[in-house]
């Protein structure tokens, strides 16, 4: 055999190994497989535990992307408030969710339905909820598909049949009025899911559940778990709650550590003024709201934490934001965006290594000390109308959609939003029992930054230093996640419904296509039988997207907010 | 068939009767402070205390009837507004409607 034949055979074997997946020949999905992050699959919310939202596939690249077209679509039906799910793929089968936690298992090559599961929800409760009935996806592990529900349950389905393996009621959603909208995370026999809850008098639990039985192994209260933390909530204000860990965190197998972010305290806006440590609605730091936590996976015990915004008075919670794990020069970093528009860079013990802003419109602090994370020049409001708008807006300098780290370019691709709100802070009676849903503490409306118009931008930055390489601007903030690939592409599904592909090196646009509905969910890539696919959900509506019609008019004014579709692309 | 029609009409009247809340009795006092309620809950969608459109419509100068507002507050609208029928009494809802009718543009 000649050298050329050797090379050809080697290439064929390599390609065969990469694209060997065939639907119906499922390998067990376990912790080591999720950690390894096979390019054919997308086994957890962010693709792998590293939080990269990155695909190692390169069949679709700057040379071929012109031939990208729709391979198949799937319509889940009853897409109230659109679609927000990130599809997962294991061994050629795609799993995703629609509103009301509808779960579908589809043939990844054809879209053919393998099974579907529509849980029967407490519809009376759903009708009472504000942040409902959307769902952001599933977790896979031990031959099961795990999904949370807005009525407080975590359900395990058999991966092959969709039959219910167990259905566990984790919290009293009838009383609390909140349940689960975020995707769970599977790791080493435990399914972890965090409750909704920044605006409600709950204590934002994060639950660790036995993947085999559905029994709760541990519960971590993010609001004052012990008497020690209650001291950070003056006047027993821990009872007003908040702090939900409503988006999935991630897991480090080496240290058995679960990294998880928490939401803001309630009420969102305090009337304390500068004396927030001793007066106002909730005097003190309010541990562990607006924090990133390191928990022991097996016990749920707190190992370490960093409170990104002590006494968050702006609703800039830390539940949003992926945990991007990067090794550089022998140092392990964890990069985590905060809703206030800052990116925090930590070591593996959540000690601050750097902090940098990715949006211009920030005035809730003057800056954040990049060495210590200390807030400098914070704006704490007294009751009444504020002369200067608050920036960013309540919708966030960054939102819950994920950025992407690309190890080939070394760049972190992340959406930033430039917008503000007028604010009239109202001194309210403490809300300590679930009643009329929310506990905001202010009247507000969305306004442009003083420098100009509302807009969004995709930044390509060094994830550790924050140095910006390029930027692409959008007339309205994109609300969906970002995908980068080994094919040197960055995909951005925008709010108008256009899916864009950019050069990962330059930000130059190489391709786009309309999906017909605004995007506000996930995008990922996988391969079946040697063919690379890009899957994206389209369907608009929800707590941020609903602001678009009154703010921007068309196309949002006429865009359905009860529709959705999964669109899957491949090369012609 | 006539019997079935009667039953359906009876059922519809019961449902509608339940859905369309009646004004509360004159002497009852609301259990809520409506301006505070807008600052804690309603204002998330009905911006600036209901004075401008946000996620939900502007309430100031609403052309909707009291009955429409009462029913919408009680039953909500799927995917857009929660149902508050089990949270607020008819007296509370009347107070909310009075607040909406009294809304004026803010000065300054």
JSON list of N, CA and C in Angstrom, two decimals, chain A residues 475-506:
[
{"chain": "A", "resi": 475, "resn": "UNK", "atom": "N", "xyz": [-29.87, 45.88, 14.71]},
{"chain": "A", "resi": 475, "resn": "UNK", "atom": "CA", "xyz": [-30.77, 46.98, 15.05]},
{"chain": "A", "resi": 475, "resn": "UNK", "atom": "C", "xyz": [-31.60, 46.70, 16.30]},
{"chain": "A", "resi": 476, "resn": "UNK", "atom": "N", "xyz": [-31.82, 45.43, 16.61]},
{"chain": "A", "resi": 476, "resn": "UNK", "atom": "CA", "xyz": [-32.47, 45.06, 17.86]},
{"chain": "A", "resi": 476, "resn": "UNK", "atom": "C", "xyz": [-31.63, 43.97, 18.51]},
{"chain": "A", "resi": 477, "resn": "UNK", "atom": "N", "xyz": [-31.56, 43.94, 19.85]},
{"chain": "A", "resi": 477, "resn": "UNK", "atom": "CA", "xyz": [-30.73, 42.93, 20.51]},
{"chain": "A", "resi": 477, "resn": "UNK", "atom": "C", "xyz": [-31.13, 41.51, 20.11]},
{"chain": "A", "resi": 478, "resn": "UNK", "atom": "N", "xyz": [-30.17, 40.70, 19.65]},
{"chain": "A", "resi": 478, "resn": "UNK", "atom": "CA", "xyz": [-30.47, 39.28, 19.40]},
{"chain": "A", "resi": 478, "resn": "UNK", "atom": "C", "xyz": [-30.73, 38.57, 20.73]},
{"chain": "A", "resi": 479, "resn": "UNK", "atom": "N", "xyz": [-31.77, 37.75, 20.78]},
{"chain": "A", "resi": 479, "resn": "UNK", "atom": "CA", "xyz": [-32.19, 37.13, 22.03]},
{"chain": "A", "resi": 479, "resn": "UNK", "atom": "C", "xyz": [-31.86, 35.63, 22.10]},
{"chain": "A", "resi": 480, "resn": "UNK", "atom": "N", "xyz": [-31.25, 35.09, 21.04]},
{"chain": "A", "resi": 480, "resn": "UNK", "atom": "CA", "xyz": [-30.96, 33.65, 21.02]},
{"chain": "A", "resi": 480, "resn": "UNK", "atom": "C", "xyz": [-29.49, 33.40, 21.34]},
{"chain": "A", "resi": 481, "resn": "UNK", "atom": "N", "xyz": [-29.16, 32.14, 21.51]},
{"chain": "A", "resi": 481, "resn": "UNK", "atom": "CA", "xyz": [-27.77, 31.76, 21.78]},
{"chain": "A", "resi": 481, "resn": "UNK", "atom": "C", "xyz": [-26.93, 31.81, 20.51]},
{"chain": "A", "resi": 482, "resn": "UNK", "atom": "N", "xyz": [-25.63, 31.75, 20.71]},
{"chain": "A", "resi": 482, "resn": "UNK", "atom": "CA", "xyz": [-24.65, 31.83, 19.63]},
{"chain": "A", "resi": 482, "resn": "UNK", "atom": "C", "xyz": [-23.93, 30.48, 19.54]},
{"chain": "A", "resi": 483, "resn": "UNK", "atom": "N", "xyz": [-23.61, 30.07, 18.32]},
{"chain": "A", "resi": 483, "resn": "UNK", "atom": "CA", "xyz": [-22.86, 28.83, 18.10]},
{"chain": "A", "resi": 483, "resn": "UNK", "atom": "C", "xyz": [-21.61, 29.16, 17.29]},
{"chain": "A", "resi": 484, "resn": "UNK", "atom": "N", "xyz": [-20.46, 28.66, 17.74]},
{"chain": "A", "resi": 484, "resn": "UNK", "atom": "CA", "xyz": [-19.28, 28.72, 16.87]},
{"chain": "A", "resi": 484, "resn": "UNK", "atom": "C", "xyz": [-18.83, 27.30, 16.58]},
{"chain": "A", "resi": 485, "resn": "UNK", "atom": "N", "xyz": [-18.12, 27.13, 15.47]},
{"chain": "A", "resi": 485, "resn": "UNK", "atom": "CA", "xyz": [-17.78, 25.78, 15.02]},
{"chain": "A", "resi": 485, "resn": "UNK", "atom": "C", "xyz": [-16.31, 25.69, 14.59]},
{"chain": "A", "resi": 486, "resn": "UNK", "atom": "N", "xyz": [-15.86, 24.42, 14.49]},
{"chain": "A", "resi": 486, "resn": "UNK", "atom": "CA", "xyz": [-14.52, 24.17, 13.97]},
{"chain": "A", "resi": 486, "resn": "UNK", "atom": "C", "xyz": [-14.44, 24.53, 12.49]},
{"chain": "A", "resi": 487, "resn": "UNK", "atom": "N", "xyz": [-15.58, 24.72, 11.87]},
{"chain": "A", "resi": 487, "resn": "UNK", "atom": "CA", "xyz": [-15.63, 25.19, 10.48]},
{"chain": "A", "resi": 487, "resn": "UNK", "atom": "C", "xyz": [-15.39, 26.68, 10.37]},
{"chain": "A", "resi": 488, "resn": "UNK", "atom": "N", "xyz": [-14.93, 27.30, 11.46]},
{"chain": "A", "resi": 488, "resn": "UNK", "atom": "CA", "xyz": [-14.55, 28.71, 11.46]},
{"chain": "A", "resi": 488, "resn": "UNK", "atom": "C", "xyz": [-15.73, 29.63, 11.19]},
{"chain": "A", "resi": 489, "resn": "UNK", "atom": "N", "xyz": [-16.89, 29.22, 11.73]},
{"chain": "A", "resi": 489, "resn": "UNK", "atom": "CA", "xyz": [-18.10, 30.02, 11.56]},
{"chain": "A", "resi": 489, "resn": "UNK", "atom": "C", "xyz": [-18.70, 30.36, 12.91]},
{"chain": "A", "resi": 490, "resn": "UNK", "atom": "N", "xyz": [-19.39, 31.49, 12.95]},
{"chain": "A", "resi": 490, "resn": "UNK", "atom": "CA", "xyz": [-20.20, 31.86, 14.12]},
{"chain": "A", "resi": 490, "resn": "UNK", "atom": "C", "xyz": [-21.62, 32.08, 13.62]},
{"chain": "A", "resi": 491, "resn": "UNK", "atom": "N", "xyz": [-22.56, 31.35, 14.21]},
{"chain": "A", "resi": 491, "resn": "UNK", "atom": "CA", "xyz": [-23.96, 31.47, 13.84]},
{"chain": "A", "resi": 491, "resn": "UNK", "atom": "C", "xyz": [-24.69, 32.31, 14.88]},
{"chain": "A", "resi": 492, "resn": "UNK", "atom": "N", "xyz": [-25.43, 33.30, 14.38]},
{"chain": "A", "resi": 492, "resn": "UNK", "atom": "CA", "xyz": [-26.26, 34.15, 15.26]},
{"chain": "A", "resi": 492, "resn": "UNK", "atom": "C", "xyz": [-27.69, 34.12, 14.75]},
{"chain": "A", "resi": 493, "resn": "UNK", "atom": "N", "xyz": [-28.61, 33.52, 15.50]},
{"chain": "A", "resi": 493, "resn": "UNK", "atom": "CA", "xyz": [-30.03, 33.60, 15.14]},
{"chain": "A", "resi": 493, "resn": "UNK", "atom": "C", "xyz": [-30.58, 34.92, 15.70]},
{"chain": "A", "resi": 494, "resn": "UNK", "atom": "N", "xyz": [-31.03, 35.84, 14.84]},
{"chain": "A", "resi": 494, "resn": "UNK", "atom": "CA", "xyz": [-31.40, 37.15, 15.36]},
{"chain": "A", "resi": 494, "resn": "UNK", "atom": "C", "xyz": [-32.88, 37.23, 15.72]},
{"chain": "A", "resi": 495, "resn": "UNK", "atom": "N", "xyz": [-33.28, 38.36, 16.27]},
{"chain": "A", "resi": 495, "resn": "UNK", "atom": "CA", "xyz": [-34.64, 38.49, 16.78]},
{"chain": "A", "resi": 495, "resn": "UNK", "atom": "C", "xyz": [-35.67, 38.63, 15.67]},
{"chain": "A", "resi": 496, "resn": "UNK", "atom": "N", "xyz": [-35.23, 39.13, 14.51]},
{"chain": "A", "resi": 496, "resn": "UNK", "atom": "CA", "xyz": [-36.17, 39.26, 13.38]},
{"chain": "A", "resi": 496, "resn": "UNK", "atom": "C", "xyz": [-36.49, 37.91, 12.75]},
{"chain": "A", "resi": 497, "resn": "UNK", "atom": "N", "xyz": [-35.67, 36.92, 13.02]},
{"chain": "A", "resi": 497, "resn": "UNK", "atom": "CA", "xyz": [-35.91, 35.60, 12.43]},
{"chain": "A", "resi": 497, "resn": "UNK", "atom": "C", "xyz": [-34.88, 35.19, 11.41]},
{"chain": "A", "resi": 498, "resn": "UNK", "atom": "N", "xyz": [-33.82, 35.99, 11.25]},
{"chain": "A", "resi": 498, "resn": "UNK", "atom": "CA", "xyz": [-32.77, 35.67, 10.29]},
{"chain": "A", "resi": 498, "resn": "UNK", "atom": "C", "xyz": [-31.65, 34.92, 11.01]},
{"chain": "A", "resi": 499, "resn": "UNK", "atom": "N", "xyz": [-31.25, 33.80, 10.44]},
{"chain": "A", "resi": 499, "resn": "UNK", "atom": "CA", "xyz": [-30.07, 33.09, 10.94]},
{"chain": "A", "resi": 499, "resn": "UNK", "atom": "C", "xyz": [-28.87, 33.54, 10.12]},
{"chain": "A", "resi": 500, "resn": "UNK", "atom": "N", "xyz": [-27.86, 34.08, 10.80]},
{"chain": "A", "resi": 500, "resn": "UNK", "atom": "CA", "xyz": [-26.66, 34.60, 10.13]},
{"chain": "A", "resi": 500, "resn": "UNK", "atom": "C", "xyz": [-25.47, 33.68, 10.39]},
{"chain": "A", "resi": 501, "resn": "UNK", "atom": "N", "xyz": [-24.60, 33.54, 9.39]},
{"chain": "A", "resi": 501, "resn": "UNK", "atom": "CA", "xyz": [-23.31, 32.87, 9.58]},
{"chain": "A", "resi": 501, "resn": "UNK", "atom": "C", "xyz": [-22.20, 33.87, 9.28]},
{"chain": "A", "resi": 502, "resn": "UNK", "atom": "N", "xyz": [-21.29, 34.03, 10.24]},
{"chain": "A", "resi": 502, "resn": "UNK", "atom": "CA", "xyz": [-20.18, 34.98, 10.10]},
{"chain": "A", "resi": 502, "resn": "UNK", "atom": "C", "xyz": [-18.85, 34.23, 10.12]},
{"chain": "A", "resi": 503, "resn": "UNK", "atom": "N", "xyz": [-17.86, 34.83, 9.50]},
{"chain": "A", "resi": 503, "resn": "UNK", "atom": "CA", "xyz": [-16.50, 34.32, 9.64]},
{"chain": "A", "resi": 503, "resn": "UNK", "atom": "C", "xyz": [-16.07, 34.48, 11.09]},
{"chain": "A", "resi": 504, "resn": "UNK", "atom": "N", "xyz": [-15.57, 33.40, 11.69]},
{"chain": "A", "resi": 504, "resn": "UNK", "atom": "CA", "xyz": [-15.14, 33.48, 13.09]},
{"chain": "A", "resi": 504, "resn": "UNK", "atom": "C", "xyz": [-13.89, 34.36, 13.23]},
{"chain": "A", "resi": 505, "resn": "UNK", "atom": "N", "xyz": [-13.17, 34.53, 12.13]},
{"chain": "A", "resi": 505, "resn": "UNK", "atom": "CA", "xyz": [-11.95, 35.34, 12.18]},
{"chain": "A", "resi": 505, "resn": "UNK", "atom": "C", "xyz": [-12.22, 36.84, 12.05]},
{"chain": "A", "resi": 506, "resn": "UNK", "atom": "N", "xyz": [-13.16, 37.19, 11.14]},
{"chain": "A", "resi": 506, "resn": "UNK", "atom": "CA", "xyz": [-13.31, 38.60, 10.79]},
{"chain": "A", "resi": 506, "resn": "UNK", "atom": "C", "xyz": [-14.67, 39.19, 11.14]}
]
